[in-house]
Amino acid sequence: MRKTTTQLLILLIVLNLISCNSKGNDLQTTQNSSFKITKITKSSFERHGDSYKYNFIGEAQNNSTNIYDDVYTTLEVQLELENGSIITEKDYDSGFMTGFGDTEKVWKSSEVRKIDDHGGLDSDFIPAHYKEYKVKKVVAIFDFSTEDIINHTKDTFTDTIDITKQWEAL
């Protein structure tokens, strides 16, 4: 009888741990969708000498239940090649001071804000010869770096939009 009780207790503990782990994974999924691009006003690449720059103007919504005192939004362009390789900003970092973000103060829950940084968010310079690569998909990755002084937290949330058609139109 005692052996059965011990086994049952161990089983309950294991199930509880699995349940906690599942809840943690769900939290991560929810956390990543706290900010969402809701409107695209401008989404285009512009030629700058031997490079391209992606420019975005649009709107995003705070889908969390938090009020964020500061939200700093930046973007980077990621290219997925036909062979599966992924090119990120680290691969094409120009070293120039580019890609400044948009700062928003006191962003309330469910509130929609314009993301434009006085003329749009810009990516870093992408070398023009990347246009010669066989590209499968191109995405703009938006990072929303937040500070919540009520809960004493700093988090970064991410949203992406597909910009393959804009890249192919160059």
PDB file of C-alpha atoms in Angstrom:
ATOM      1  CA  MET A   1       0.000   0.000   0.000  1.00  0.00           C
ATOM      2  CA  ARG A   2       2.770   2.423   0.909  1.00  0.00           C
ATOM      3  CA  LYS A   3       4.601   1.669  -2.381  1.00  0.00           C
ATOM      4  CA  THR A   4       1.449   2.475  -4.384  1.00  0.00           C
ATOM      5  CA  THR A   5       0.982   5.771  -2.523  1.00  0.00           C
ATOM      6  CA  THR A   6       4.591   6.755  -3.207  1.00  0.00           C
ATOM      7  CA  GLN A   7       4.233   5.884  -6.901  1.00  0.00           C
ATOM      8  CA  LEU A   8       1.012   7.871  -7.115  1.00  0.00           C
ATOM      9  CA  LEU A   9       2.668  10.857  -5.431  1.00  0.00           C
ATOM     10  CA  ILE A  10       5.615  10.696  -7.859  1.00  0.00           C
ATOM     11  CA  LEU A  11       3.209  10.500 -10.803  1.00  0.00           C
ATOM     12  CA  LEU A  12       1.298  13.559  -9.573  1.00  0.00           C
ATOM     13  CA  ILE A  13       4.536  15.533  -9.125  1.00  0.00           C
ATOM     14  CA  VAL A  14       5.724  14.622 -12.635  1.00  0.00           C
ATOM     15  CA  LEU A  15       2.363  15.579 -14.154  1.00  0.00           C
ATOM     16  CA  ASN A  16       2.437  18.878 -12.277  1.00  0.00           C
ATOM     17  CA  LEU A  17       5.955  19.638 -13.549  1.00  0.00           C
ATOM     18  CA  ILE A  18       4.928  18.835 -17.123  1.00  0.00           C
ATOM     19  CA  SER A  19       1.879  21.057 -16.719  1.00  0.00           C
ATOM     20  CA  CYS A  20       4.025  23.940 -15.416  1.00  0.00           C
ATOM     21  CA  ASN A  21       6.404  23.556 -18.330  1.00  0.00           C
ATOM     22  CA  SER A  22       3.519  23.650 -20.809  1.00  0.00           C
ATOM     23  CA  LYS A  23       2.172  26.812 -19.214  1.00  0.00           C
ATOM     24  CA  GLY A  24       5.613  28.377 -19.486  1.00  0.00           C
ATOM     25  CA  ASN A  25       5.703  27.618 -23.213  1.00  0.00           C
ATOM     26  CA  ASP A  26       2.263  29.136 -23.680  1.00  0.00           C
ATOM     27  CA  LEU A  27       3.431  32.259 -21.860  1.00  0.00           C
ATOM     28  CA  GLN A  28       6.286  32.640 -24.334  1.00  0.00           C
ATOM     29  CA  THR A  29       3.872  32.449 -27.268  1.00  0.00           C
ATOM     30  CA  THR A  30       1.607  35.041 -25.663  1.00  0.00           C
ATOM     31  CA  GLN A  31       4.584  37.227 -24.823  1.00  0.00           C
ATOM     32  CA  ASN A  32       5.749  37.339 -28.453  1.00  0.00           C
ATOM     33  CA  SER A  33       2.359  38.620 -29.627  1.00  0.00           C
ATOM     34  CA  SER A  34       2.155  41.508 -27.145  1.00  0.00           C
ATOM     35  CA  PHE A  35       2.795  44.001 -29.957  1.00  0.00           C
ATOM     36  CA  LYS A  36       1.394  43.559 -33.434  1.00  0.00           C
ATOM     37  CA  ILE A  37       1.782  45.555 -36.630  1.00  0.00           C
ATOM     38  CA  THR A  38      -1.826  46.421 -37.496  1.00  0.00           C
ATOM     39  CA  LYS A  39      -1.484  48.815 -40.435  1.00  0.00           C
ATOM     40  CA  ILE A  40       1.101  49.340 -43.163  1.00  0.00           C
ATOM     41  CA  THR A  41       1.128  52.836 -44.671  1.00  0.00           C
ATOM     42  CA  LYS A  42       4.519  52.566 -46.388  1.00  0.00           C
ATOM     43  CA  SER A  43       6.643  49.484 -46.990  1.00  0.00           C
ATOM     44  CA  SER A  44       9.371  49.930 -49.571  1.00  0.00           C
ATOM     45  CA  PHE A  45      13.052  49.648 -50.391  1.00  0.00           C
ATOM     46  CA  GLU A  46      15.005  52.687 -51.519  1.00  0.00           C
ATOM     47  CA  ARG A  47      18.303  52.699 -53.397  1.00  0.00           C
ATOM     48  CA  HIS A  48      21.200  54.511 -51.698  1.00  0.00           C
ATOM     49  CA  GLY A  49      24.373  54.263 -53.803  1.00  0.00           C
ATOM     50  CA  ASP A  50      25.541  50.640 -53.697  1.00  0.00           C
ATOM     51  CA  SER A  51      22.937  49.696 -51.092  1.00  0.00           C
ATOM     52  CA  TYR A  52      19.245  49.406 -50.368  1.00  0.00           C
ATOM     53  CA  LYS A  53      17.414  50.570 -47.297  1.00  0.00           C
ATOM     54  CA  TYR A  54      13.975  49.361 -46.207  1.00  0.00           C
ATOM     55  CA  ASN A  55      11.548  52.054 -44.989  1.00  0.00           C
ATOM     56  CA  PHE A  56       8.368  51.422 -42.987  1.00  0.00           C
ATOM     57  CA  ILE A  57       5.547  53.639 -41.782  1.00  0.00           C
ATOM     58  CA  GLY A  58       2.527  52.088 -40.116  1.00  0.00           C
ATOM     59  CA  GLU A  59       0.753  51.319 -36.877  1.00  0.00           C
ATOM     60  CA  ALA A  60       1.154  48.810 -34.070  1.00  0.00           C
ATOM     61  CA  GLN A  61      -1.047  47.773 -31.182  1.00  0.00           C
ATOM     62  CA  ASN A  62      -0.132  46.943 -27.592  1.00  0.00           C
ATOM     63  CA  ASN A  63      -2.003  43.638 -27.125  1.00  0.00           C
ATOM     64  CA  SER A  64      -0.753  43.105 -23.582  1.00  0.00           C
ATOM     65  CA  THR A  65      -2.492  44.080 -20.364  1.00  0.00           C
ATOM     66  CA  ASN A  66       0.452  46.303 -19.386  1.00  0.00           C
ATOM     67  CA  ILE A  67       1.024  50.015 -19.666  1.00  0.00           C
ATOM     68  CA  TYR A  68       4.569  50.557 -20.928  1.00  0.00           C
ATOM     69  CA  ASP A  69       6.311  53.752 -19.892  1.00  0.00           C
ATOM     70  CA  ASP A  70       8.802  53.476 -22.754  1.00  0.00           C
ATOM     71  CA  VAL A  71       8.641  51.478 -25.978  1.00  0.00           C
ATOM     72  CA  TYR A  72      11.545  51.694 -28.418  1.00  0.00           C
ATOM     73  CA  THR A  73      10.747  50.099 -31.788  1.00  0.00           C
ATOM     74  CA  THR A  74      13.438  49.090 -34.263  1.00  0.00           C
ATOM     75  CA  LEU A  75      13.460  46.979 -37.385  1.00  0.00           C
ATOM     76  CA  GLU A  76      15.854  44.812 -39.307  1.00  0.00           C
ATOM     77  CA  VAL A  77      15.540  43.003 -42.608  1.00  0.00           C
ATOM     78  CA  GLN A  78      16.223  39.280 -42.823  1.00  0.00           C
ATOM     79  CA  LEU A  79      16.699  37.414 -46.097  1.00  0.00           C
ATOM     80  CA  GLU A  80      16.123  33.667 -46.369  1.00  0.00           C
ATOM     81  CA  LEU A  81      17.981  32.265 -49.355  1.00  0.00           C
ATOM     82  CA  GLU A  82      16.797  29.384 -51.552  1.00  0.00           C
ATOM     83  CA  ASN A  83      19.528  27.147 -50.061  1.00  0.00           C
ATOM     84  CA  GLY A  84      18.169  27.750 -46.531  1.00  0.00           C
ATOM     85  CA  SER A  85      20.857  30.211 -45.421  1.00  0.00           C
ATOM     86  CA  ILE A  86      19.584  33.221 -43.503  1.00  0.00           C
ATOM     87  CA  ILE A  87      21.194  36.640 -43.848  1.00  0.00           C
ATOM     88  CA  THR A  88      20.622  38.997 -40.918  1.00  0.00           C
ATOM     89  CA  GLU A  89      21.690  42.532 -40.117  1.00  0.00           C
ATOM     90  CA  LYS A  90      24.831  41.154 -38.475  1.00  0.00           C
ATOM     91  CA  ASP A  91      25.909  39.895 -41.910  1.00  0.00           C
ATOM     92  CA  TYR A  92      25.454  43.229 -43.685  1.00  0.00           C
ATOM     93  CA  ASP A  93      26.061  45.729 -40.853  1.00  0.00           C
ATOM     94  CA  SER A  94      27.285  48.857 -42.619  1.00  0.00           C
ATOM     95  CA  GLY A  95      28.881  50.425 -39.565  1.00  0.00           C
ATOM     96  CA  PHE A  96      27.021  53.670 -40.250  1.00  0.00           C
ATOM     97  CA  MET A  97      24.610  55.166 -37.753  1.00  0.00           C
ATOM     98  CA  THR A  98      21.405  53.950 -39.421  1.00  0.00           C
ATOM     99  CA  GLY A  99      18.165  52.330 -38.465  1.00  0.00           C
ATOM    100  CA  PHE A 100      17.227  54.594 -35.579  1.00  0.00           C
ATOM    101  CA  GLY A 101      14.056  53.482 -33.854  1.00  0.00           C
ATOM    102  CA  ASP A 102      10.795  55.040 -32.837  1.00  0.00           C
ATOM    103  CA  THR A 103      10.227  55.944 -29.177  1.00  0.00           C
ATOM    104  CA  GLU A 104       6.769  55.974 -27.624  1.00  0.00           C
ATOM    105  CA  LYS A 105       5.930  57.039 -24.064  1.00  0.00           C
ATOM    106  CA  VAL A 106       3.090  55.648 -21.921  1.00  0.00           C
ATOM    107  CA  TRP A 107       1.695  53.057 -24.365  1.00  0.00           C
ATOM    108  CA  LYS A 108      -1.505  51.709 -22.847  1.00  0.00           C
ATOM    109  CA  SER A 109      -3.070  48.278 -23.228  1.00  0.00           C
ATOM    110  CA  SER A 110      -5.013  47.840 -26.528  1.00  0.00           C
ATOM    111  CA  GLU A 111      -3.797  51.232 -27.742  1.00  0.00           C
ATOM    112  CA  VAL A 112      -2.757  51.631 -31.392  1.00  0.00           C
ATOM    113  CA  ARG A 113       0.185  53.926 -32.142  1.00  0.00           C
ATOM    114  CA  LYS A 114       1.742  55.232 -35.335  1.00  0.00           C
ATOM    115  CA  ILE A 115       5.239  53.877 -35.938  1.00  0.00           C
ATOM    116  CA  ASP A 116       7.135  56.316 -38.132  1.00  0.00           C
ATOM    117  CA  ASP A 117      10.095  58.029 -36.407  1.00  0.00           C
ATOM    118  CA  HIS A 118       9.432  61.249 -38.352  1.00  0.00           C
ATOM    119  CA  GLY A 119       9.618  59.796 -41.855  1.00  0.00           C
ATOM    120  CA  GLY A 120       9.621  56.084 -41.212  1.00  0.00           C
ATOM    121  CA  LEU A 121      11.673  53.385 -39.577  1.00  0.00           C
ATOM    122  CA  ASP A 122      14.707  52.491 -41.664  1.00  0.00           C
ATOM    123  CA  SER A 123      16.762  49.339 -41.825  1.00  0.00           C
ATOM    124  CA  ASP A 124      20.519  49.351 -42.050  1.00  0.00           C
ATOM    125  CA  PHE A 125      22.044  49.537 -45.536  1.00  0.00           C
ATOM    126  CA  ILE A 126      21.765  46.230 -47.416  1.00  0.00           C
ATOM    127  CA  PRO A 127      24.472  45.763 -50.078  1.00  0.00           C
ATOM    128  CA  ALA A 128      23.030  45.942 -53.616  1.00  0.00           C
ATOM    129  CA  HIS A 129      24.775  42.719 -54.660  1.00  0.00           C
ATOM    130  CA  TYR A 130      22.426  40.811 -52.288  1.00  0.00           C
ATOM    131  CA  LYS A 131      19.809  41.382 -54.996  1.00  0.00           C
ATOM    132  CA  GLU A 132      21.736  38.807 -57.090  1.00  0.00           C
ATOM    133  CA  TYR A 133      21.149  36.061 -54.501  1.00  0.00           C
ATOM    134  CA  LYS A 134      18.300  33.607 -54.992  1.00  0.00           C
ATOM    135  CA  VAL A 135      15.964  34.674 -52.229  1.00  0.00           C
ATOM    136  CA  LYS A 136      13.098  32.569 -50.937  1.00  0.00           C
ATOM    137  CA  LYS A 137      11.657  35.016 -48.396  1.00  0.00           C
ATOM    138  CA  VAL A 138      12.368  38.482 -46.992  1.00  0.00           C
ATOM    139  CA  VAL A 139      10.922  39.687 -43.682  1.00  0.00           C
ATOM    140  CA  ALA A 140      11.012  42.881 -41.668  1.00  0.00           C
ATOM    141  CA  ILE A 141      11.516  42.080 -37.989  1.00  0.00           C
ATOM    142  CA  PHE A 142      10.178  44.648 -35.518  1.00  0.00           C
ATOM    143  CA  ASP A 143      11.575  44.623 -31.990  1.00  0.00           C
ATOM    144  CA  PHE A 144       9.533  46.428 -29.335  1.00  0.00           C
ATOM    145  CA  SER A 145      11.874  47.028 -26.368  1.00  0.00           C
ATOM    146  CA  THR A 146       9.705  47.924 -23.397  1.00  0.00           C
ATOM    147  CA  GLU A 147      10.034  49.237 -19.885  1.00  0.00           C
ATOM    148  CA  ASP A 148       7.235  48.781 -17.381  1.00  0.00           C
ATOM    149  CA  ILE A 149       7.985  50.677 -14.163  1.00  0.00           C
ATOM    150  CA  ILE A 150       4.856  49.397 -12.394  1.00  0.00           C
ATOM    151  CA  ASN A 151       6.019  45.763 -12.649  1.00  0.00           C
ATOM    152  CA  HIS A 152       9.743  46.653 -12.778  1.00  0.00           C
ATOM    153  CA  THR A 153      10.282  44.742 -16.029  1.00  0.00           C
ATOM    154  CA  LYS A 154      12.108  45.246 -19.282  1.00  0.00           C
ATOM    155  CA  ASP A 155      11.144  42.988 -22.168  1.00  0.00           C
ATOM    156  CA  THR A 156      11.532  42.845 -25.919  1.00  0.00           C
ATOM    157  CA  PHE A 157       8.632  41.655 -28.059  1.00  0.00           C
ATOM    158  CA  THR A 158       8.854  40.821 -31.752  1.00  0.00           C
ATOM    159  CA  ASP A 159       6.554  40.934 -34.761  1.00  0.00           C
ATOM    160  CA  THR A 160       7.381  40.295 -38.414  1.00  0.00           C
ATOM    161  CA  ILE A 161       5.880  41.142 -41.776  1.00  0.00           C
ATOM    162  CA  ASP A 162       6.641  39.518 -45.112  1.00  0.00           C
ATOM    163  CA  ILE A 163       8.285  41.984 -47.521  1.00  0.00           C
ATOM    164  CA  THR A 164       9.340  39.511 -50.204  1.00  0.00           C
ATOM    165  CA  LYS A 165       7.236  41.228 -52.896  1.00  0.00           C
ATOM    166  CA  GLN A 166       8.855  44.586 -52.176  1.00  0.00           C
ATOM    167  CA  TRP A 167      12.320  43.018 -52.479  1.00  0.00           C
ATOM    168  CA  GLU A 168      11.438  41.221 -55.712  1.00  0.00           C
ATOM    169  CA  ALA A 169      10.090  44.475 -57.200  1.00  0.00           C
ATOM    170  CA  LEU A 170      13.545  46.107 -57.037  1.00  0.00           C
TER     171      LEU A 170
END
